[in-house]
Coordinates of C-alpha atoms in Angstrom, one line a residue:
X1 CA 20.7 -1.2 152.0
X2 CA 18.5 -1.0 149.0
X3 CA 18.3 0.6 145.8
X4 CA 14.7 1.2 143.7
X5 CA 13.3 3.1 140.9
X6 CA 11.0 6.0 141.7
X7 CA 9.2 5.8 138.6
X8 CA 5.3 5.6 139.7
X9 CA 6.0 6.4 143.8
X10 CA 5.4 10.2 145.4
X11 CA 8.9 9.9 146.3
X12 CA 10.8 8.3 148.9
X13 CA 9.5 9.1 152.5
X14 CA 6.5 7.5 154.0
X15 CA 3.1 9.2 153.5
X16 CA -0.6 8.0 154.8
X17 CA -2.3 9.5 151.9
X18 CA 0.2 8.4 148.8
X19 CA 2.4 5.8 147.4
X20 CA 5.9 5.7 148.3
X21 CA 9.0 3.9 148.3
X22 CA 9.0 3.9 152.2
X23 CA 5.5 3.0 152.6
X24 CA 5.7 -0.4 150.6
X25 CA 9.3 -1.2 152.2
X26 CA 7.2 -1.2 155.6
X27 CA 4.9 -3.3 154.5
X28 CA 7.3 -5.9 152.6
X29 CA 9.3 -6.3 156.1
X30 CA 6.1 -6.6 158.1
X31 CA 5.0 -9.4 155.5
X32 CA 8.4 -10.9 155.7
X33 CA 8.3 -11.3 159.4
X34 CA 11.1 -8.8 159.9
X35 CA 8.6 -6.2 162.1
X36 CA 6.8 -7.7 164.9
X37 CA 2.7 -7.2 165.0
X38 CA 2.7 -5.0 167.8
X39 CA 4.7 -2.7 166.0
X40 CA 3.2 -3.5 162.4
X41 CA 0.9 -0.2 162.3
X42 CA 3.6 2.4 163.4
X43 CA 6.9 3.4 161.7
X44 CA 8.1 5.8 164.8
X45 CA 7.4 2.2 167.1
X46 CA 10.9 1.1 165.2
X47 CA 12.7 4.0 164.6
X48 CA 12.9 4.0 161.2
X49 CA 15.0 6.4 159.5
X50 CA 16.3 7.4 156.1
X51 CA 19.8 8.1 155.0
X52 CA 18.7 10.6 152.1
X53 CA 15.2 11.2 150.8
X54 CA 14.2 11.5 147.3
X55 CA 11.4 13.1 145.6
X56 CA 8.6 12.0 143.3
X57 CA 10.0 9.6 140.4
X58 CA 13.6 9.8 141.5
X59 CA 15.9 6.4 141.6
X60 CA 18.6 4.9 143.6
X61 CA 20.4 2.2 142.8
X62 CA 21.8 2.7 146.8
X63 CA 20.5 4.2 149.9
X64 CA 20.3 3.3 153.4
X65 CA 17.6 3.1 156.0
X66 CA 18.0 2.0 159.6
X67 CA 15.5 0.6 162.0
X68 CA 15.0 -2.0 164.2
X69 CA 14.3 -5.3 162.6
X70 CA 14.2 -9.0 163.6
X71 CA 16.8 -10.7 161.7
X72 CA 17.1 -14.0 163.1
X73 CA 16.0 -15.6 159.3
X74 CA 19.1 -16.5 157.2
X75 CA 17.2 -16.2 154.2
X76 CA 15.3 -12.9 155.5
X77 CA 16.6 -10.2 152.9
X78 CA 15.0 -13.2 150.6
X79 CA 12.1 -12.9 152.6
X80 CA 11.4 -9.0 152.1
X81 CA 12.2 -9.2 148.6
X82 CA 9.8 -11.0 147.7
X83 CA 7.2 -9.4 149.0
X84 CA 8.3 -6.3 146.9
X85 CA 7.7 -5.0 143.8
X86 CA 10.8 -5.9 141.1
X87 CA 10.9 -2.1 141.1
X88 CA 12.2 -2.1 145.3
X89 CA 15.3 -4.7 145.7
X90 CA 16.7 -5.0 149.4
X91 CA 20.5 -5.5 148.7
X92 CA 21.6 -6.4 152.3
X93 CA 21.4 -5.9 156.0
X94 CA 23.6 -5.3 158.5
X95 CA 23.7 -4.7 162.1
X96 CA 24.6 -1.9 163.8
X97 CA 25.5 -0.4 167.0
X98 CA 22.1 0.8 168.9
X99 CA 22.8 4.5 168.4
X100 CA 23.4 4.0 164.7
X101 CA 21.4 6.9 162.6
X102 CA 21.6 6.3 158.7
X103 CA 21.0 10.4 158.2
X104 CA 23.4 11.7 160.8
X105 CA 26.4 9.5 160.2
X106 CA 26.5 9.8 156.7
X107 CA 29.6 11.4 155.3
X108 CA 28.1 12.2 151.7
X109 CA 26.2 11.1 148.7
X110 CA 26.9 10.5 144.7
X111 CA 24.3 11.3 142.6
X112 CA 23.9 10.8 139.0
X113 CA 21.9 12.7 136.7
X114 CA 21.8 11.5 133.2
X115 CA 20.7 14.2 130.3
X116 CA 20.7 13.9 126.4
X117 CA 23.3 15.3 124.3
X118 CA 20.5 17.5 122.5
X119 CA 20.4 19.6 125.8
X120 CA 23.2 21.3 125.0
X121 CA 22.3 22.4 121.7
X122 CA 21.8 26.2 121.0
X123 CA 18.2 28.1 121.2
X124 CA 17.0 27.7 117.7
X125 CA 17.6 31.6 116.7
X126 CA 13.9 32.2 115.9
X127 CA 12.8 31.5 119.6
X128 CA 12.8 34.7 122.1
X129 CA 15.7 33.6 124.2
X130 CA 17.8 33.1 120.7
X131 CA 17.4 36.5 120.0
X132 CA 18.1 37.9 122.6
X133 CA 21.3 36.0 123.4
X134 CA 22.6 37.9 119.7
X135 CA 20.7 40.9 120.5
X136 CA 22.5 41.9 123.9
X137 CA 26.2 40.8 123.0
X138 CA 25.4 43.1 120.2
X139 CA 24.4 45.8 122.5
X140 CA 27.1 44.8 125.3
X141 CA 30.1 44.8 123.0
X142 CA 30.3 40.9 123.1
X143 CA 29.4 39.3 119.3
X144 CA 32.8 38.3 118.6
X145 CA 33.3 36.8 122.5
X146 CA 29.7 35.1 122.4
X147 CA 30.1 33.6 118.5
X148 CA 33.4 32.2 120.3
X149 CA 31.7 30.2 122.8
X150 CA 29.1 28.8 120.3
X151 CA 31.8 28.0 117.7
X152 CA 31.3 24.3 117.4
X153 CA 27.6 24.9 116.6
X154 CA 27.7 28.0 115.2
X155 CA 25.8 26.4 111.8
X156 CA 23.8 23.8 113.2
X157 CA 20.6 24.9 112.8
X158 CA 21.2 26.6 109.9
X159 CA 22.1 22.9 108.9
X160 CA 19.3 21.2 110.2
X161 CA 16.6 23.8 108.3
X162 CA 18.3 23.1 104.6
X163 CA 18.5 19.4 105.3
X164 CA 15.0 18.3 107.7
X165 CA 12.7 21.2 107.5
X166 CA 13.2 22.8 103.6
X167 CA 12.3 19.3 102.2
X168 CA 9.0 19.1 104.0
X169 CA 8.4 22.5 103.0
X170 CA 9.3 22.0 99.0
X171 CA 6.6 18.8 98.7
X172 CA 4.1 20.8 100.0
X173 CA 1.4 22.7 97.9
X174 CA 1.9 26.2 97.5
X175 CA -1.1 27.9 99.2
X176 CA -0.1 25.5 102.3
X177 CA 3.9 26.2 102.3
X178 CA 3.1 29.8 102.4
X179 CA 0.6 29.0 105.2
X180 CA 3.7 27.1 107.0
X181 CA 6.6 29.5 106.2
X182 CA 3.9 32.1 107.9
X183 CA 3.6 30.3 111.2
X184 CA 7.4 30.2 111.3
X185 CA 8.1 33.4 110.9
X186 CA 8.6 35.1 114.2
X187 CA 8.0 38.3 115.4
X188 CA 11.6 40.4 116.2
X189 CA 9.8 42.6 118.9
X190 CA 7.7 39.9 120.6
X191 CA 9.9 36.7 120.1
X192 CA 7.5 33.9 119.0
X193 CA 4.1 33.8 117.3
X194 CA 1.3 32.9 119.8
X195 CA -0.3 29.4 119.2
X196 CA -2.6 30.5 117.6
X197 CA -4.1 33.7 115.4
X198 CA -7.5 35.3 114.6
X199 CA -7.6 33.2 111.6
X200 CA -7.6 30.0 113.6
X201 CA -4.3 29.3 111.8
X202 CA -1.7 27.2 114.0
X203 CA 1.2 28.8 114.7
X204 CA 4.5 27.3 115.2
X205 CA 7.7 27.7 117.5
X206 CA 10.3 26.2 115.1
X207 CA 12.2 23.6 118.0
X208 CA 8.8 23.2 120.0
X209 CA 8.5 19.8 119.1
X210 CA 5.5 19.0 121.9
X211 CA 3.1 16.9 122.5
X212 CA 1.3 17.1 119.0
X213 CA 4.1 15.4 117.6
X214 CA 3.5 12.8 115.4
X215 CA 4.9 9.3 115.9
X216 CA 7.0 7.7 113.6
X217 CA 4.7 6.1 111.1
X218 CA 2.8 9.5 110.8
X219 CA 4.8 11.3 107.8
X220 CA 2.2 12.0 105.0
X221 CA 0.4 14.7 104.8
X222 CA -3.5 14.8 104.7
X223 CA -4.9 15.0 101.7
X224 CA -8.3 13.8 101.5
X225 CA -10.4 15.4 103.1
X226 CA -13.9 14.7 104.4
X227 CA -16.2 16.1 101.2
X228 CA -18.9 17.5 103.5
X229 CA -15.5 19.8 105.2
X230 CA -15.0 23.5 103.5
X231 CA -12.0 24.1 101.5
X232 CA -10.7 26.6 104.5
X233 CA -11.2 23.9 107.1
X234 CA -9.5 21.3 104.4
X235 CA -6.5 23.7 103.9
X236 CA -6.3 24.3 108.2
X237 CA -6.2 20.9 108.9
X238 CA -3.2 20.3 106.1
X239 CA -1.3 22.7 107.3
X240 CA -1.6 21.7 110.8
X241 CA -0.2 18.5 109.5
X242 CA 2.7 19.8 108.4
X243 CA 3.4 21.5 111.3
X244 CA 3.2 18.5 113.3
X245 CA 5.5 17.0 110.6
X246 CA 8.0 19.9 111.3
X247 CA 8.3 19.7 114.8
X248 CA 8.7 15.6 114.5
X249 CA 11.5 16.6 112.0
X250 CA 13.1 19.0 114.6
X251 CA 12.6 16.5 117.1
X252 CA 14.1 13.7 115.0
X253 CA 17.5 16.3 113.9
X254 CA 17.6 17.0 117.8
X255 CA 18.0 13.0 119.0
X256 CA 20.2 12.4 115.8
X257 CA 22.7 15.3 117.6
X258 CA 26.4 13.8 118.2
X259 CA 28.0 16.2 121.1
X260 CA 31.5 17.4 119.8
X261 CA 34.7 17.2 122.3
X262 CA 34.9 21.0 122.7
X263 CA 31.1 21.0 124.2
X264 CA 31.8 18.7 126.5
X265 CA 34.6 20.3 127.6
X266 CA 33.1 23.2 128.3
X267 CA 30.3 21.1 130.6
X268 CA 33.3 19.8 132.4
X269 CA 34.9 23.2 133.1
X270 CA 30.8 24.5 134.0
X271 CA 30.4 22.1 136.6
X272 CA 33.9 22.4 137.7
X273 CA 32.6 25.7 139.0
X274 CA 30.3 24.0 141.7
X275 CA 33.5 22.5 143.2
X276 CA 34.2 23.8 146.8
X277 CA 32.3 25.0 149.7
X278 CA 29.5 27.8 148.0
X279 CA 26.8 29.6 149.0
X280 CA 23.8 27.6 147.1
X281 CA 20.8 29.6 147.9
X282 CA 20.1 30.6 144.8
X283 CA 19.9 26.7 143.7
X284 CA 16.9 25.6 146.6
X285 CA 13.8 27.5 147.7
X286 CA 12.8 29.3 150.3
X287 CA 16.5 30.4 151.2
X288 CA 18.2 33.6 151.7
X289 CA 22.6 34.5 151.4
X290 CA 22.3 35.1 154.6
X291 CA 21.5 31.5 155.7
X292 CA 24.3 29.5 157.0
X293 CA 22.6 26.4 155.9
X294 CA 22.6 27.2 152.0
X295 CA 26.1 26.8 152.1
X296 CA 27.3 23.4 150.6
X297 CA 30.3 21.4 150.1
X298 CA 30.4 20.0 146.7
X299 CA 33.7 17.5 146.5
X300 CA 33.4 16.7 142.7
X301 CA 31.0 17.5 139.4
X302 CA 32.1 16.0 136.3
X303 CA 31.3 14.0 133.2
X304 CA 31.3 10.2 134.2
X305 CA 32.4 9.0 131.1
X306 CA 31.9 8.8 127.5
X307 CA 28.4 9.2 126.1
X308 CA 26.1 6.3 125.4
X309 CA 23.7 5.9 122.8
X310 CA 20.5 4.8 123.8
X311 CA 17.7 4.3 120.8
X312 CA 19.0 7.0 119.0
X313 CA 19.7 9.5 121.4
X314 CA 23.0 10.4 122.9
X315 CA 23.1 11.0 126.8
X316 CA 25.6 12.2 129.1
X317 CA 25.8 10.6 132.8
X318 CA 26.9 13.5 135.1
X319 CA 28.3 12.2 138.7
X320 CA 28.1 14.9 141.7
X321 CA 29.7 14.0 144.5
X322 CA 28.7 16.4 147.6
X323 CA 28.0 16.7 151.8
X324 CA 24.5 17.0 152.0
X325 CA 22.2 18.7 149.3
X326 CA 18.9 21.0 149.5
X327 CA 15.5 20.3 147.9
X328 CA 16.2 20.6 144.0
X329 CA 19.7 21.9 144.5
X330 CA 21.1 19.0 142.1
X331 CA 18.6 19.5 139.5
X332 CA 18.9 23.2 139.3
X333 CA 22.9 22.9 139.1
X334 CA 22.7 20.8 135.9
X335 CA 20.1 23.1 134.5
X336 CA 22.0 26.2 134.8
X337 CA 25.5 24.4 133.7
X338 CA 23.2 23.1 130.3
X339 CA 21.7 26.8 130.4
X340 CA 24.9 28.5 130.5
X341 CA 26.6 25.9 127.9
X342 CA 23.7 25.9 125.4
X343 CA 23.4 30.0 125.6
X344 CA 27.1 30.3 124.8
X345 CA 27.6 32.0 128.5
X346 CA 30.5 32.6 130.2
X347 CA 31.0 30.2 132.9
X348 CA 32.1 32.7 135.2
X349 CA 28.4 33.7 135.6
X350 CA 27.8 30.3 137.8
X351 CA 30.1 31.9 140.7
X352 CA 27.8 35.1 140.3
X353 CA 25.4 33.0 141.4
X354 CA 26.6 32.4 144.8
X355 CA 26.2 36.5 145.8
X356 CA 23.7 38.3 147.3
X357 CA 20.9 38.8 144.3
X358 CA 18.4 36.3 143.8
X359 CA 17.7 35.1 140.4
X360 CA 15.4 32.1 139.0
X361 CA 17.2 28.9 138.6
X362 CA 14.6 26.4 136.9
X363 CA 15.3 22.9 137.9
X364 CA 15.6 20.3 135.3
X365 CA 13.5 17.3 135.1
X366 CA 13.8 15.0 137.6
X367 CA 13.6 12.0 135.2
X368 CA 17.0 11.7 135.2
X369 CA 18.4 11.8 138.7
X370 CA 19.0 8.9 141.0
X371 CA 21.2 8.6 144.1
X372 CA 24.1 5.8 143.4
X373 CA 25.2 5.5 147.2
X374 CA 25.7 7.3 150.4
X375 CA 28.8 7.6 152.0
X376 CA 29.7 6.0 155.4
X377 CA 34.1 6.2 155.9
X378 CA 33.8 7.8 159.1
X379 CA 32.0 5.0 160.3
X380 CA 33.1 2.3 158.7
X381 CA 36.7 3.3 160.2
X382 CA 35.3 3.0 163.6
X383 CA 32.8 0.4 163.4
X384 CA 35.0 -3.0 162.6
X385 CA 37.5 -1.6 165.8
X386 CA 35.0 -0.3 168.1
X387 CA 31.6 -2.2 167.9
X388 CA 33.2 -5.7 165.9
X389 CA 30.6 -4.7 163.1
X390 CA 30.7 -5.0 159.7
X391 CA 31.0 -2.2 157.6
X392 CA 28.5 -0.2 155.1
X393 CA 29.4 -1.6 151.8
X394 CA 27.4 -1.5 148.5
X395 CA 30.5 -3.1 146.8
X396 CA 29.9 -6.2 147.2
X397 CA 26.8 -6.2 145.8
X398 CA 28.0 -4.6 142.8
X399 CA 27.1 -6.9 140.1
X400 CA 23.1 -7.2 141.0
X401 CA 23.0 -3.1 141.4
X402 CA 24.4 -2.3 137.9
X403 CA 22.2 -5.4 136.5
X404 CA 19.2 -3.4 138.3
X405 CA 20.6 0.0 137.6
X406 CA 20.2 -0.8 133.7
X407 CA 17.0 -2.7 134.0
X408 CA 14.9 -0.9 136.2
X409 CA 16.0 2.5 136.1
X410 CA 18.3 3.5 132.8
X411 CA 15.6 1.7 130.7
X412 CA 12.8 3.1 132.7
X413 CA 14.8 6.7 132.0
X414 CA 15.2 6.0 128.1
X415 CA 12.2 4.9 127.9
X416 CA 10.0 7.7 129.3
X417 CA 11.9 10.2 127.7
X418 CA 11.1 8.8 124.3
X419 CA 7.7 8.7 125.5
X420 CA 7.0 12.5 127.0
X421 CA 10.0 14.4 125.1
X422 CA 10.2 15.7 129.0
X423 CA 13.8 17.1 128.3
X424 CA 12.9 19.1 124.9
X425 CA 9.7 20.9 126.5
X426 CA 11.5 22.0 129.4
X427 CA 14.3 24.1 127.4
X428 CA 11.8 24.5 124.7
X429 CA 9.5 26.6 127.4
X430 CA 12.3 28.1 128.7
X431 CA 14.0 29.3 125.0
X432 CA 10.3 30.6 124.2
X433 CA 9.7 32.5 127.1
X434 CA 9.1 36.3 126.7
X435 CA 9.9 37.4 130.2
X436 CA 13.3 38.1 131.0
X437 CA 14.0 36.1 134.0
X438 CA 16.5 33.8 132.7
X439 CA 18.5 36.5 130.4
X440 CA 21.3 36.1 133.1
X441 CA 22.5 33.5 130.4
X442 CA 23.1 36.2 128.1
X443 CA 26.4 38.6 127.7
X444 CA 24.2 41.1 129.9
X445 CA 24.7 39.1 132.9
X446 CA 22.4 39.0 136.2
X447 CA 21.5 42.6 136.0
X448 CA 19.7 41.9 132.1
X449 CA 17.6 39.4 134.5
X450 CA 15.9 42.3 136.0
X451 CA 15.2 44.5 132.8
X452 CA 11.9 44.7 131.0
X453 CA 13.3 42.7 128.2
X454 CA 11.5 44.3 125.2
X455 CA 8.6 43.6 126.1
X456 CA 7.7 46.8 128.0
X457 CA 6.4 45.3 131.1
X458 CA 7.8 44.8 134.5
X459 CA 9.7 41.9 135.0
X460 CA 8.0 38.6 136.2
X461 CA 9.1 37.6 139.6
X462 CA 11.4 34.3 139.7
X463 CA 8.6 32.4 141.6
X464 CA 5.9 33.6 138.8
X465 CA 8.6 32.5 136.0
X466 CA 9.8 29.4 137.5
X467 CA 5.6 28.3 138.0
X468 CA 5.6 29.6 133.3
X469 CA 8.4 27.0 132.6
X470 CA 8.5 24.0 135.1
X471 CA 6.0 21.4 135.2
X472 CA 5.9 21.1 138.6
X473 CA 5.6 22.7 141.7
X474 CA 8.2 24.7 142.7
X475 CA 6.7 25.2 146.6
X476 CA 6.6 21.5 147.7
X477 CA 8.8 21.4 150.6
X478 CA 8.9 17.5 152.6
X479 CA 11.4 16.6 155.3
X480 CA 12.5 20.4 155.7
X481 CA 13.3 20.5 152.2
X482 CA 16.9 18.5 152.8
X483 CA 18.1 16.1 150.1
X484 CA 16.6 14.8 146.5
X485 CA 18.2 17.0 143.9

C-alpha cells in the first residue's frame, strides 16, 4: 500500500525509457533488500502488478500493488522508504494469499478531483462561445429558460468590467485607451479578434489571462521609453502593457470569485447524472456505443464538502466513487459537468451523452486528480475467514496519508496552479474557440455540435478540436487505456 504525488513522473506504470512512479518503487525495494539480486533486473521475475494505473502528473494518496517480496525485516517498509523520494511513501505491507491480484480483486476506486471555484464562472460574453450560448437560445426559443440557469451570475462580468477593468482603462492616456478598448472589441461574426492585426497591434480576448500575465509587482504601466525607440513602437509597447495589465486584472477578479449555494447546487445535481450503470464512450477514446466495455458503474459523484480557500482561490474537492474507469473518463466527466454548469446548460444534456452520436468531450487538466483508495470488501470478507490474513486497510494509516495528502500533493496542486494558470487557459481555449464542436453546451443541444457555426466552414472533427483546446495528447493509450481519469 502506498500513496505518491505524480507531479514530475510519466505516470504510474513502469517504463524503460521514462520516469515513473513504478520504476523508482522497484528500485527502492531492490535497495531495501526486499527483491532478491537474481530477480533485481526484471519486474515480470516477481509478478508485479498494479491495482490502478495513473497517468502523467496524477496523485494518490492510496493505491495498491502486489508482488512477491521478501519481508522477513521488521523495520522493512522503513527500509524502502527511505530509499524513496519524500514524494513516494510506502504506507504498509501485507501478505496475501499466493493467487492474490491487486487489479482483478479490486471492488472499486475513489477518486478525487479538485477544481477552483472560478471554473464555473460564465464565458465572458465577448468570447465566441459567450455569444453563441445568447445567440442560439435566442434562435431556439430558450432566452428566458437559459437567463434562468445563469441567474446567480447573470451580472458578474458586467460587475467585474466597471470595478477591475474600467479603472485601468480611465488612467490610461487617451491615444492608448482607444488603442485598448480597440483590442477588446470583438467581432459579432467571427467571435474574437485574432492575436494580432496588420498593424502589429496586440489584440486581446477579454478573460484570456495567459501566459503574458504579469506577476504581482508588475502594475504600472511603461512610460519611459528607450529615446532611440519611435513614437509608434513607444505607444505598441504601452499598450501591450496594459493589456497584460487587463488580463492580470481578469485573472485577479476570477481567483477573488466566491461560488454561491445555487451553483453548487447545480454541480451536485450535474454529477448526479453520472450515477448508475452508463454507457461512457463518449467520455474515453478510441470507443464506440456499441462496445460493452464503455459501459461503467459509477456508485456516487458529489461535492465532498464545503470549499476551501487556498491563497486566494476557492476550490471545490469532487469525490467519484466508481467500478473501474477508462483512460480520461474522470477528467472528461468533470469537464463536461463545469461545461454544462458554466454555459447555463440543461443538465439533461449529460444523459444525451450516453446515445449513439459522438461528440468531443475535452478532458480537464489532470492537475487536479489523484486516486484516494481502492476498494477491496470482497476480499477482505473472505480473507481473515479463509486464508487467516489481514485485511486491505488504509484506515489505519489515516493520519500520515492526510498529513501527506496536504503536503505533497494539495500544496503541490495549489501551487502549480498559481504558477501555470492551467485551469483558466483550458476553458479560456475552449470559450474562444471558433469551431462549433463543443456548442452541445448551448440550448441547441448535440445536433448545434455538428453545424457550421457561423463561421461558414465545415465543422472540425472532435479529434481535430479536442488536439485546438487540450494541451496534451489526446491519442496516448498505456495499459489498454484502463484507469487514470
Amino acid at each position: 500500500m502506498l500513496g505518491y504525488s505524480g507531479s514530475g513522473y510519466k505516470g504510474m506504470q513502469l517504463s524503460p525509457t521514462e520516469k515513473t512512479i513504478e520504476g523508482d518503487l522497484f528500485t527502492a525495494f531492490v535497495a531495501a533488500g526486499a527483491i532478491s539480486k537474481a530477480n533485481a533486473t526484471d519486474p515480470k521475475k516477481s509478478s508485479l502488478v498494479r491495482c490502478a494505473r495513473t497517468d502523467k502528473g496524477v496523485h494518490a494518496a492510496g493505491n495498491v500493488v502486489s508482488l512477491k517480496l521478501i519481508v522477513e525485516d521488521s523495520d522493512i517498509v522503513q527500509k524502502i522508504n527511505e530509499q524513496l523520494s519524500p514524494q513516494i511513501r510506502v504506507w504498509g505491507i501485507e501478505i496475501t494469499n499466493k493467487s492474490f491480484s491487486s487489479y482483478h480483486l479490486c471492488d472499486s476506486r475513489i477518486y478525487e478531483y479538485l477544481i477552483p471555484t472560478h471554473c464555473f464562472l460564465p464565458p465572458h460574453p465577448s468570447t465566441s462561445l459567450g455569444q453563441k450560448l445568447v445567440e442560439i437560445a435566442e434562435q431556439e426559443n430558450d432566452l428566458e429558460g437559459y437567463k434562468q440557469r445563469q441567474a446567480e451570475v447573470a451580472t458578474y462580468w458586467k460587475e467585474v468590467d466597471e470595478k477591475y477593468i474600467q479603472p485601468i482603462l480611465e488612467r490610461l492616456p487617451e491615444v492608448t485607451r482607444n488603442r485598448v478598448k480597440r483590442a477588446l472589441i470583438v467581432k459579432s461574426d467571427t467571435g474574437p479578434v485574432d492575436s494580432s492585426d496588420s498593424q502589429g497591434e496586440q489584440k486581446l480576448n477579454p478573460s484570456n489571462e495567459g501566459d503574458d500575465a504579469p506577476t504581482s509587482n508588475e502594475t504600472s504601466i511603461q512610460t519611459n521609453e528607450n529615446k532611440d525607440t519611435s513614437a509608434e513602437d513607444a505607444q505598441t509597447v504601452t499598450t501591450n502593457d496594459a493589456i497584460r495589465m487587463i488580463r492580470a486584472a481578469y485573472l485577479d477578479a476570477k481567483r477573488a470569485y466566491r461560488i454561491p449555494k445555487e451553483r453548487m447546487d447545480r454541480i451536485n445535481d450535474a454529477l448526479g447524472m453520472y450515477v448508475g450503470t452508463r454507457n461512457f464512450h463518449n467520455y474515453t477514446i478510441q470507443k464506440s456505443f456499441r462496445d460493452a466495455s464503455a459501459k461503467r458503474l459509477i456508485k456516487s459523484f458529489k461535492i465532498s464538502r464545503d470549499p476551501l480557500i487556498i491563497n486566494g482561490t476557492e476550490w471545490l474537492s469532487l469525490k467519484v466513487h466508481g467500478q473501474s474507469f477508462m483512460m480520461h473518463q474522470i477528467r472528461k466527466m468533470v469537464a463536461m459537468v463545469a461545461l454544462v454548469v458554466r454555459c447555463g446548460c440543461d443538465i439533461q444534456r449529460i444523459p444525451e451523452t450516453y446515445e449513439d452520436h459522438k461528440i468531443a468531450i475535452p478532458k480537464a487538466p489532470g492537475l487536479g486528480l489523484l486516486l484516494e483508495r481502492p476498494i477491496f470488501d470482497s476480499y477482505n470478507k473472505r480473507t481473515v475467514v479463509e486464508y487467516g490474513k489481514n485485511p486491505i486497510d488504509f484506515s489505519k494509516y489515516e493520519k500520515e496519508i492526510e498529513e501527506f495528502k496536504q503536503r505533497e500533493i494539495y500544496e503541490r496542486i495549489f501551487r502549480e496552479e498559481e504558477e501555470s494558470n492551467s485551469f483558466g487557459n483550458f476553458f479560456n481555449h475552449i470559450d474562444t474557440f471558433q469551431d462549433s464542436a463543443f456548442h452541445y453546451v448551448t440550448s441547441g443541444g448535440i445536433p448545434a455540435s455538428k453545424s457550421r457555426g457561423g463561421t461558414g466552414k465545415a465543422p472540425m472533427s472532435g479529434k481535430a478540436a479536442l488536439k485546438e483546446v487540450e494541451s496534451e495528447s489526446e491519442d496516448e493509450v498505456v495499459n489498454g487505456g484502463e484507469e487514470g481519469g
